Amino acid sequence: MKIIVPMAGRGSRLRPHTLTIPKPLIPIAGKPIVHRLVEDIAGVLNQAIEEVAFIIHESFGKTVESELIAIAEKLGAKGTIYYQNEALGTGHAIMCAKDSLSGPAVIAYADTLIRADFDLDKSADSVIWVKQVDQPEAFGVINLNEANEIVELVEKPKEFVSDLAVIGIYYFKDVAVLKNELQLVLDNNIIHGGEYQINDGIKQMMAKGMKFVPGQVDEWMDCGNKDVTVDTNNRMLGFLHHDGEHLIDEHVKLENATIIPPCYIGEGVVLSNATIGPNVSLGKGCRVSNSTISNSLIQTHTTIKNAKLTNAMIGNHVSYDGDFTKVSIGDYSVLE
């Protein structure tokens, strides 16, 4: 089994946090989004992973590439890096990894997280994972026939088709079939919304009678913008706490401080005259004093003083001293 992970660019909806690091490497409950995604997929597939291929922008740099390779190697898999330096769509991104497109594979976009427990339908040519949503008109959705097979993909339907939204995770029994169809999309310059789309390759597979079935996840968590990323961090902390995962480093220094679970508290954190939680992630090396923080995601080596924060997202190496509440502050900022 292979896992193919298109990561695209840094992402504009989560700025300023993506100005210095790519969005998929922003930590959720202390671990980068893409790291959690790959581990979760490998866990639910419950089979050996041969290769993890990451499609990134070349500007991510060698340090990021090394971190991604390490994610694959931790699973006992080969890590491969491919580049997509122009934002030409999902289909184009996948084809940037065409040398790895053979055999069974899962394709998963790196700005989403899941909680799921499923078995692959071995009789299907492909599985498209979906989640029931309240506003299907805002998503791409699937249309099913009476046999519970996917017969159509509809992008943001104006009239009701179904409430099962495509979440961006796909299984292909032989991903080389998708590669062949996407090659035709590229060769024939089939473009929608100014981009080459994976859906055009999938639709050609459907037209040839290949069997597509839905898979459903228990939880689908987005990391598209600041508010939903903070909410995803909150939800993930709750899941991990329920699972009994140890989230607080044993060497955290507490001086008249209280931690209200669930929280992730990283290595070398110092808390003084502070109340932290619930639903707070504090990355390694953070120092918090005379402050109350809840429902917030704070990355590494950041100092916070005299603050009362909720629904806050703060980057790395930030110095923050103040009484603002809902904030979104990127790396290396100083507010005094």
Short mmCIF file of C-alpha atoms in Angstrom, two decimals:
data_model
loop_
_atom_site.label_atom_id
_atom_site.label_comp_id
_atom_site.label_asym_id
_atom_site.label_seq_id
_atom_site.Cartn_x
_atom_site.Cartn_y
_atom_site.Cartn_z
CA MET A 1 0.00 0.00 0.00
CA LYS A 2 1.15 3.52 -0.80
CA ILE A 3 0.00 6.86 0.59
CA ILE A 4 0.12 9.85 -1.76
CA VAL A 5 -0.07 13.23 -0.03
CA PRO A 6 -0.52 16.38 -2.15
CA MET A 7 0.52 19.30 0.04
CA ALA A 8 0.46 22.13 -2.57
CA GLY A 9 1.58 25.59 -1.40
CA ARG A 10 1.74 27.24 1.97
CA GLY A 11 -1.93 28.29 1.99
CA SER A 12 -3.27 31.83 2.18
CA ARG A 13 -6.33 31.31 4.42
CA LEU A 14 -4.16 30.58 7.46
CA ARG A 15 -1.82 33.55 7.18
CA PRO A 16 0.21 34.84 8.94
CA HIS A 17 0.96 31.35 10.28
CA THR A 18 1.84 29.93 6.87
CA LEU A 19 4.29 32.69 5.92
CA THR A 20 7.16 30.85 7.62
CA ILE A 21 6.02 27.21 7.61
CA PRO A 22 3.68 25.28 5.30
CA LYS A 23 0.16 24.72 6.64
CA PRO A 24 0.50 20.90 6.79
CA LEU A 25 3.38 21.31 9.25
CA ILE A 26 1.41 23.40 11.75
CA PRO A 27 1.10 21.29 14.91
CA ILE A 28 -2.26 20.02 16.13
CA ALA A 29 -2.05 18.76 19.72
CA GLY A 30 1.73 18.87 19.43
CA LYS A 31 2.12 17.01 16.14
CA PRO A 32 2.13 18.44 12.58
CA ILE A 33 -1.13 18.07 10.65
CA VAL A 34 0.43 15.95 7.91
CA HIS A 35 2.15 13.73 10.48
CA ARG A 36 -1.17 13.02 12.21
CA LEU A 37 -2.93 12.46 8.89
CA VAL A 38 -0.42 9.90 7.61
CA GLU A 39 -0.28 8.06 10.94
CA ASP A 40 -4.07 7.96 11.23
CA ILE A 41 -4.50 6.62 7.70
CA ALA A 42 -1.83 3.99 8.24
CA GLY A 43 -3.53 3.01 11.50
CA VAL A 44 -6.99 2.50 10.02
CA LEU A 45 -5.67 0.70 6.92
CA ASN A 46 -3.97 -1.80 9.24
CA GLN A 47 -1.55 -3.01 6.57
CA ALA A 48 2.07 -2.43 5.69
CA ILE A 49 2.83 0.92 4.04
CA GLU A 50 5.40 0.58 1.28
CA GLU A 51 5.85 4.23 0.37
CA VAL A 52 4.64 7.69 1.36
CA ALA A 53 4.94 10.21 -1.46
CA PHE A 54 4.66 13.92 -0.63
CA ILE A 55 3.94 16.52 -3.32
CA ILE A 56 5.22 19.89 -2.14
CA HIS A 57 6.40 23.25 -3.42
CA GLU A 58 10.16 23.36 -3.86
CA SER A 59 10.30 26.47 -1.65
CA PHE A 60 9.43 24.35 1.40
CA GLY A 61 13.14 23.61 1.67
CA LYS A 62 15.35 20.70 2.62
CA THR A 63 14.56 20.85 6.34
CA VAL A 64 10.85 20.30 5.64
CA GLU A 65 11.70 17.54 3.17
CA SER A 66 13.79 15.77 5.81
CA GLU A 67 10.91 16.01 8.30
CA LEU A 68 8.52 14.47 5.77
CA ILE A 69 10.91 11.63 4.94
CA ALA A 70 11.17 10.95 8.68
CA ILE A 71 7.36 10.61 8.91
CA ALA A 72 7.45 7.87 6.27
CA GLU A 73 10.43 6.10 7.78
CA LYS A 74 8.72 6.03 11.18
CA LEU A 75 6.07 3.86 9.51
CA GLY A 76 8.74 1.61 8.01
CA ALA A 77 8.04 3.06 4.57
CA LYS A 78 10.06 4.74 1.87
CA GLY A 79 9.58 8.51 1.76
CA THR A 80 9.57 10.25 -1.61
CA ILE A 81 9.44 13.96 -2.40
CA TYR A 82 7.89 15.40 -5.57
CA TYR A 83 7.47 19.03 -6.54
CA GLN A 84 4.45 20.96 -7.77
CA ASN A 85 5.73 24.50 -8.25
CA GLU A 86 2.65 25.79 -10.06
CA ALA A 87 -0.83 25.66 -8.51
CA LEU A 88 -2.47 23.82 -11.41
CA GLY A 89 -4.96 21.74 -9.45
CA THR A 90 -5.42 18.44 -7.68
CA GLY A 91 -5.09 16.30 -10.80
CA HIS A 92 -1.86 18.03 -11.76
CA ALA A 93 -0.49 17.63 -8.22
CA ILE A 94 -1.12 13.89 -8.24
CA MET A 95 0.54 13.53 -11.64
CA CYS A 96 3.65 15.24 -10.29
CA ALA A 97 4.10 11.96 -8.37
CA LYS A 98 3.41 9.75 -11.41
CA ASP A 99 6.54 7.65 -10.82
CA SER A 100 4.91 6.40 -7.60
CA LEU A 101 1.42 5.86 -9.05
CA SER A 102 1.19 2.08 -9.21
CA GLY A 103 -0.55 -0.60 -7.17
CA PRO A 104 -2.97 0.02 -4.30
CA ALA A 105 -2.79 3.52 -2.87
CA VAL A 106 -4.57 6.08 -0.72
CA ILE A 107 -4.52 9.71 -1.85
CA ALA A 108 -5.09 12.18 0.99
CA TYR A 109 -4.94 15.96 0.99
CA ALA A 110 -2.86 17.33 3.82
CA ASP A 111 -5.17 19.98 5.30
CA THR A 112 -7.66 17.60 6.87
CA LEU A 113 -7.70 15.16 9.79
CA ILE A 114 -9.98 12.21 10.45
CA ARG A 115 -11.06 9.78 13.11
CA ALA A 116 -12.26 6.54 11.58
CA ASP A 117 -12.41 2.78 11.85
CA PHE A 118 -13.10 1.07 8.55
CA ASP A 119 -12.39 -1.95 6.37
CA LEU A 120 -11.60 -1.49 2.68
CA ASP A 121 -14.15 -2.88 0.25
CA LYS A 122 -11.86 -5.25 -1.68
CA SER A 123 -14.46 -5.65 -4.44
CA ALA A 124 -14.35 -1.95 -5.34
CA ASP A 125 -11.99 -0.25 -7.76
CA SER A 126 -12.04 2.82 -5.54
CA VAL A 127 -13.34 4.13 -2.22
CA ILE A 128 -14.12 7.82 -1.75
CA TRP A 129 -14.44 8.84 1.88
CA VAL A 130 -17.30 11.15 2.79
CA LYS A 131 -18.86 12.77 5.85
CA GLN A 132 -22.50 13.70 6.37
CA VAL A 133 -22.78 17.49 6.53
CA ASP A 134 -25.49 20.03 7.32
CA GLN A 135 -24.82 22.31 4.33
CA PRO A 136 -23.99 20.09 1.36
CA GLU A 137 -24.30 23.02 -1.04
CA ALA A 138 -20.94 24.23 0.28
CA PHE A 139 -19.10 21.01 -0.62
CA GLY A 140 -18.49 18.51 -3.35
CA VAL A 141 -20.90 15.62 -2.74
CA ILE A 142 -21.50 12.11 -4.08
CA ASN A 143 -24.61 10.69 -5.70
CA LEU A 144 -25.39 7.03 -4.95
CA ASN A 145 -27.43 4.43 -6.82
CA GLU A 146 -29.64 1.80 -5.18
CA ALA A 147 -26.65 -0.51 -4.78
CA ASN A 148 -24.88 2.13 -2.66
CA GLU A 149 -22.32 2.74 -5.39
CA ILE A 150 -21.07 6.21 -6.33
CA VAL A 151 -22.35 7.17 -9.76
CA GLU A 152 -21.69 10.91 -9.74
CA LEU A 153 -19.59 13.64 -8.15
CA VAL A 154 -21.31 17.01 -7.90
CA GLU A 155 -19.43 20.16 -6.89
CA LYS A 156 -21.41 22.53 -4.62
CA PRO A 157 -24.87 21.49 -5.84
CA LYS A 158 -27.50 24.23 -5.95
CA GLU A 159 -30.23 21.60 -5.62
CA PHE A 160 -30.04 18.73 -3.13
CA VAL A 161 -28.15 15.68 -4.38
CA SER A 162 -26.98 14.18 -1.09
CA ASP A 163 -25.55 15.31 2.22
CA LEU A 164 -22.40 13.18 1.90
CA ALA A 165 -19.45 15.52 1.34
CA VAL A 166 -16.16 14.39 -0.21
CA ILE A 167 -13.43 14.97 2.37
CA GLY A 168 -10.36 14.54 0.15
CA ILE A 169 -9.27 10.97 0.93
CA TYR A 170 -9.45 8.29 -1.78
CA TYR A 171 -8.42 4.64 -2.14
CA PHE A 172 -7.61 3.07 -5.52
CA LYS A 173 -7.13 -0.66 -5.97
CA ASP A 174 -4.64 0.21 -8.71
CA VAL A 175 -3.76 3.89 -8.77
CA ALA A 176 -2.12 3.41 -12.17
CA VAL A 177 -5.63 3.43 -13.66
CA LEU A 178 -6.20 6.90 -12.24
CA LYS A 179 -2.78 7.94 -13.55
CA ASN A 180 -3.74 6.90 -17.07
CA GLU A 181 -7.00 8.85 -16.91
CA LEU A 182 -5.31 11.94 -15.48
CA GLN A 183 -2.73 11.78 -18.24
CA LEU A 184 -5.61 12.07 -20.71
CA VAL A 185 -6.92 15.05 -18.72
CA LEU A 186 -3.54 16.75 -19.07
CA ASP A 187 -3.05 15.77 -22.73
CA ASN A 188 -6.50 17.04 -23.69
CA ASN A 189 -6.22 20.17 -21.53
CA ILE A 190 -9.43 19.40 -19.61
CA ILE A 191 -9.65 22.28 -17.16
CA HIS A 192 -12.27 23.27 -14.59
CA GLY A 193 -11.91 26.39 -12.50
CA GLY A 194 -8.60 27.07 -14.21
CA GLU A 195 -7.10 23.81 -12.92
CA TYR A 196 -6.69 20.11 -13.71
CA GLN A 197 -8.95 18.26 -11.30
CA ILE A 198 -8.81 14.73 -9.86
CA ASN A 199 -12.58 14.52 -10.40
CA ASP A 200 -12.15 14.53 -14.17
CA GLY A 201 -9.98 11.42 -13.95
CA ILE A 202 -12.47 9.79 -11.57
CA LYS A 203 -15.42 10.59 -13.84
CA GLN A 204 -13.64 8.90 -16.75
CA MET A 205 -13.11 5.81 -14.59
CA MET A 206 -16.82 5.80 -13.69
CA ALA A 207 -17.77 6.15 -17.35
CA LYS A 208 -15.80 2.95 -18.04
CA GLY A 209 -17.86 1.05 -15.48
CA MET A 210 -15.41 0.94 -12.61
CA LYS A 211 -16.91 0.44 -9.18
CA PHE A 212 -16.73 3.33 -6.70
CA VAL A 213 -18.13 2.99 -3.18
CA PRO A 214 -18.34 5.43 -0.26
CA GLY A 215 -16.43 5.12 2.96
CA GLN A 216 -17.55 7.11 5.98
CA VAL A 217 -15.42 8.60 8.72
CA ASP A 218 -16.52 9.22 12.28
CA GLU A 219 -14.93 12.67 12.45
CA TRP A 220 -13.66 15.07 9.82
CA MET A 221 -11.62 18.04 10.98
CA ASP A 222 -10.55 20.87 8.71
CA CYS A 223 -7.49 23.09 9.07
CA GLY A 224 -8.45 25.68 6.49
CA ASN A 225 -8.39 28.89 8.51
CA LYS A 226 -7.52 30.10 11.99
CA ASP A 227 -10.88 29.49 13.68
CA VAL A 228 -11.41 25.98 12.33
CA THR A 229 -7.77 25.07 13.04
CA VAL A 230 -8.18 26.11 16.68
CA ASP A 231 -11.42 24.11 16.81
CA THR A 232 -9.67 21.10 15.27
CA ASN A 233 -6.94 21.37 17.90
CA ASN A 234 -9.63 21.42 20.61
CA ARG A 235 -11.38 18.37 19.21
CA MET A 236 -8.16 16.41 18.70
CA LEU A 237 -7.10 17.10 22.28
CA GLY A 238 -10.44 15.72 23.43
CA PHE A 239 -10.05 12.54 21.36
CA LEU A 240 -6.47 11.93 22.50
CA HIS A 241 -7.37 12.57 26.15
CA HIS A 242 -10.24 10.10 25.86
CA ASP A 243 -7.85 7.55 24.33
CA GLY A 244 -5.59 7.91 27.35
CA GLU A 245 -2.67 9.41 25.44
CA HIS A 246 -0.08 11.14 27.60
CA LEU A 247 -0.14 14.79 26.50
CA ILE A 248 1.82 16.65 29.19
CA ASP A 249 5.61 16.43 29.25
CA GLU A 250 6.89 15.10 32.57
CA HIS A 251 9.40 17.95 32.92
CA VAL A 252 6.92 20.85 32.69
CA LYS A 253 7.70 23.42 35.41
CA LEU A 254 4.70 24.61 37.40
CA GLU A 255 4.87 27.60 39.75
CA ASN A 256 1.43 28.37 41.19
CA ALA A 257 -0.08 27.11 37.96
CA THR A 258 -3.08 24.96 37.07
CA ILE A 259 -3.60 22.80 33.98
CA ILE A 260 -7.22 21.98 33.12
CA PRO A 261 -7.36 18.99 30.73
CA PRO A 262 -7.38 18.25 27.93
CA CYS A 263 -4.15 20.06 27.11
CA TYR A 264 -0.94 19.34 25.25
CA ILE A 265 2.06 20.78 27.10
CA GLY A 266 5.42 20.29 25.38
CA GLU A 267 8.97 19.81 26.57
CA GLY A 268 10.60 22.63 28.52
CA VAL A 269 7.40 24.61 29.13
CA VAL A 270 7.37 26.88 32.21
CA LEU A 271 4.06 28.02 33.71
CA SER A 272 4.00 30.66 36.45
CA ASN A 273 0.86 32.13 38.05
CA ALA A 274 -1.12 30.74 35.16
CA THR A 275 -4.26 28.75 34.41
CA ILE A 276 -4.01 26.72 31.22
CA GLY A 277 -6.94 24.91 29.64
CA PRO A 278 -9.12 23.37 28.75
CA ASN A 279 -8.24 22.72 25.10
CA VAL A 280 -4.81 24.35 24.91
CA SER A 281 -1.70 23.24 23.02
CA LEU A 282 1.58 24.77 24.20
CA GLY A 283 4.62 23.78 22.15
CA LYS A 284 8.06 23.09 23.54
CA GLY A 285 9.97 25.92 25.17
CA CYS A 286 6.95 28.14 25.84
CA ARG A 287 6.86 30.33 28.95
CA VAL A 288 3.55 31.61 30.33
CA SER A 289 3.17 33.90 33.36
CA ASN A 290 0.33 35.85 34.97
CA SER A 291 -2.05 34.56 32.31
CA THR A 292 -5.18 32.54 31.67
CA ILE A 293 -5.39 30.63 28.38
CA SER A 294 -8.17 28.39 27.06
CA ASN A 295 -9.21 26.98 23.66
CA SER A 296 -5.97 28.06 22.04
CA LEU A 297 -3.10 26.77 19.90
CA ILE A 298 0.35 28.14 20.67
CA GLN A 299 3.40 26.80 18.90
CA THR A 300 7.01 26.73 20.16
CA HIS A 301 9.39 28.97 22.12
CA THR A 302 6.76 31.66 22.72
CA THR A 303 6.55 33.89 25.80
CA ILE A 304 3.15 35.08 27.04
CA LYS A 305 2.68 37.51 29.94
CA ASN A 306 -0.28 39.28 31.51
CA ALA A 307 -2.79 37.84 29.09
CA LYS A 308 -6.26 36.37 29.06
CA LEU A 309 -6.60 34.41 25.83
CA THR A 310 -9.30 32.25 24.28
CA ASN A 311 -9.71 31.14 20.67
CA ALA A 312 -6.13 32.29 20.10
CA MET A 313 -3.55 31.00 17.62
CA ILE A 314 0.05 32.11 18.15
CA GLY A 315 3.11 31.02 16.21
CA ASN A 316 6.75 30.29 17.08
CA HIS A 317 9.21 32.57 18.89
CA VAL A 318 6.54 35.16 19.73
CA SER A 319 6.74 37.61 22.63
CA TYR A 320 3.25 38.62 23.77
CA ASP A 321 2.43 40.93 26.67
CA GLY A 322 -1.10 42.29 26.81
CA ASP A 323 -4.79 41.94 27.55
CA PHE A 324 -6.16 41.14 24.10
CA THR A 325 -8.33 38.01 23.87
CA LYS A 326 -8.96 36.53 20.41
CA VAL A 327 -5.70 36.81 18.49
CA SER A 328 -3.91 35.31 15.51
CA ILE A 329 -0.20 36.07 15.62
CA GLY A 330 2.47 34.67 13.31
CA ASP A 331 6.08 33.70 14.01
CA TYR A 332 8.68 36.03 15.50
CA SER A 333 6.13 38.73 16.40
CA VAL A 334 6.65 40.98 19.43
CA LEU A 335 3.65 42.60 21.18
CA GLU A 336 4.48 44.43 24.37
#
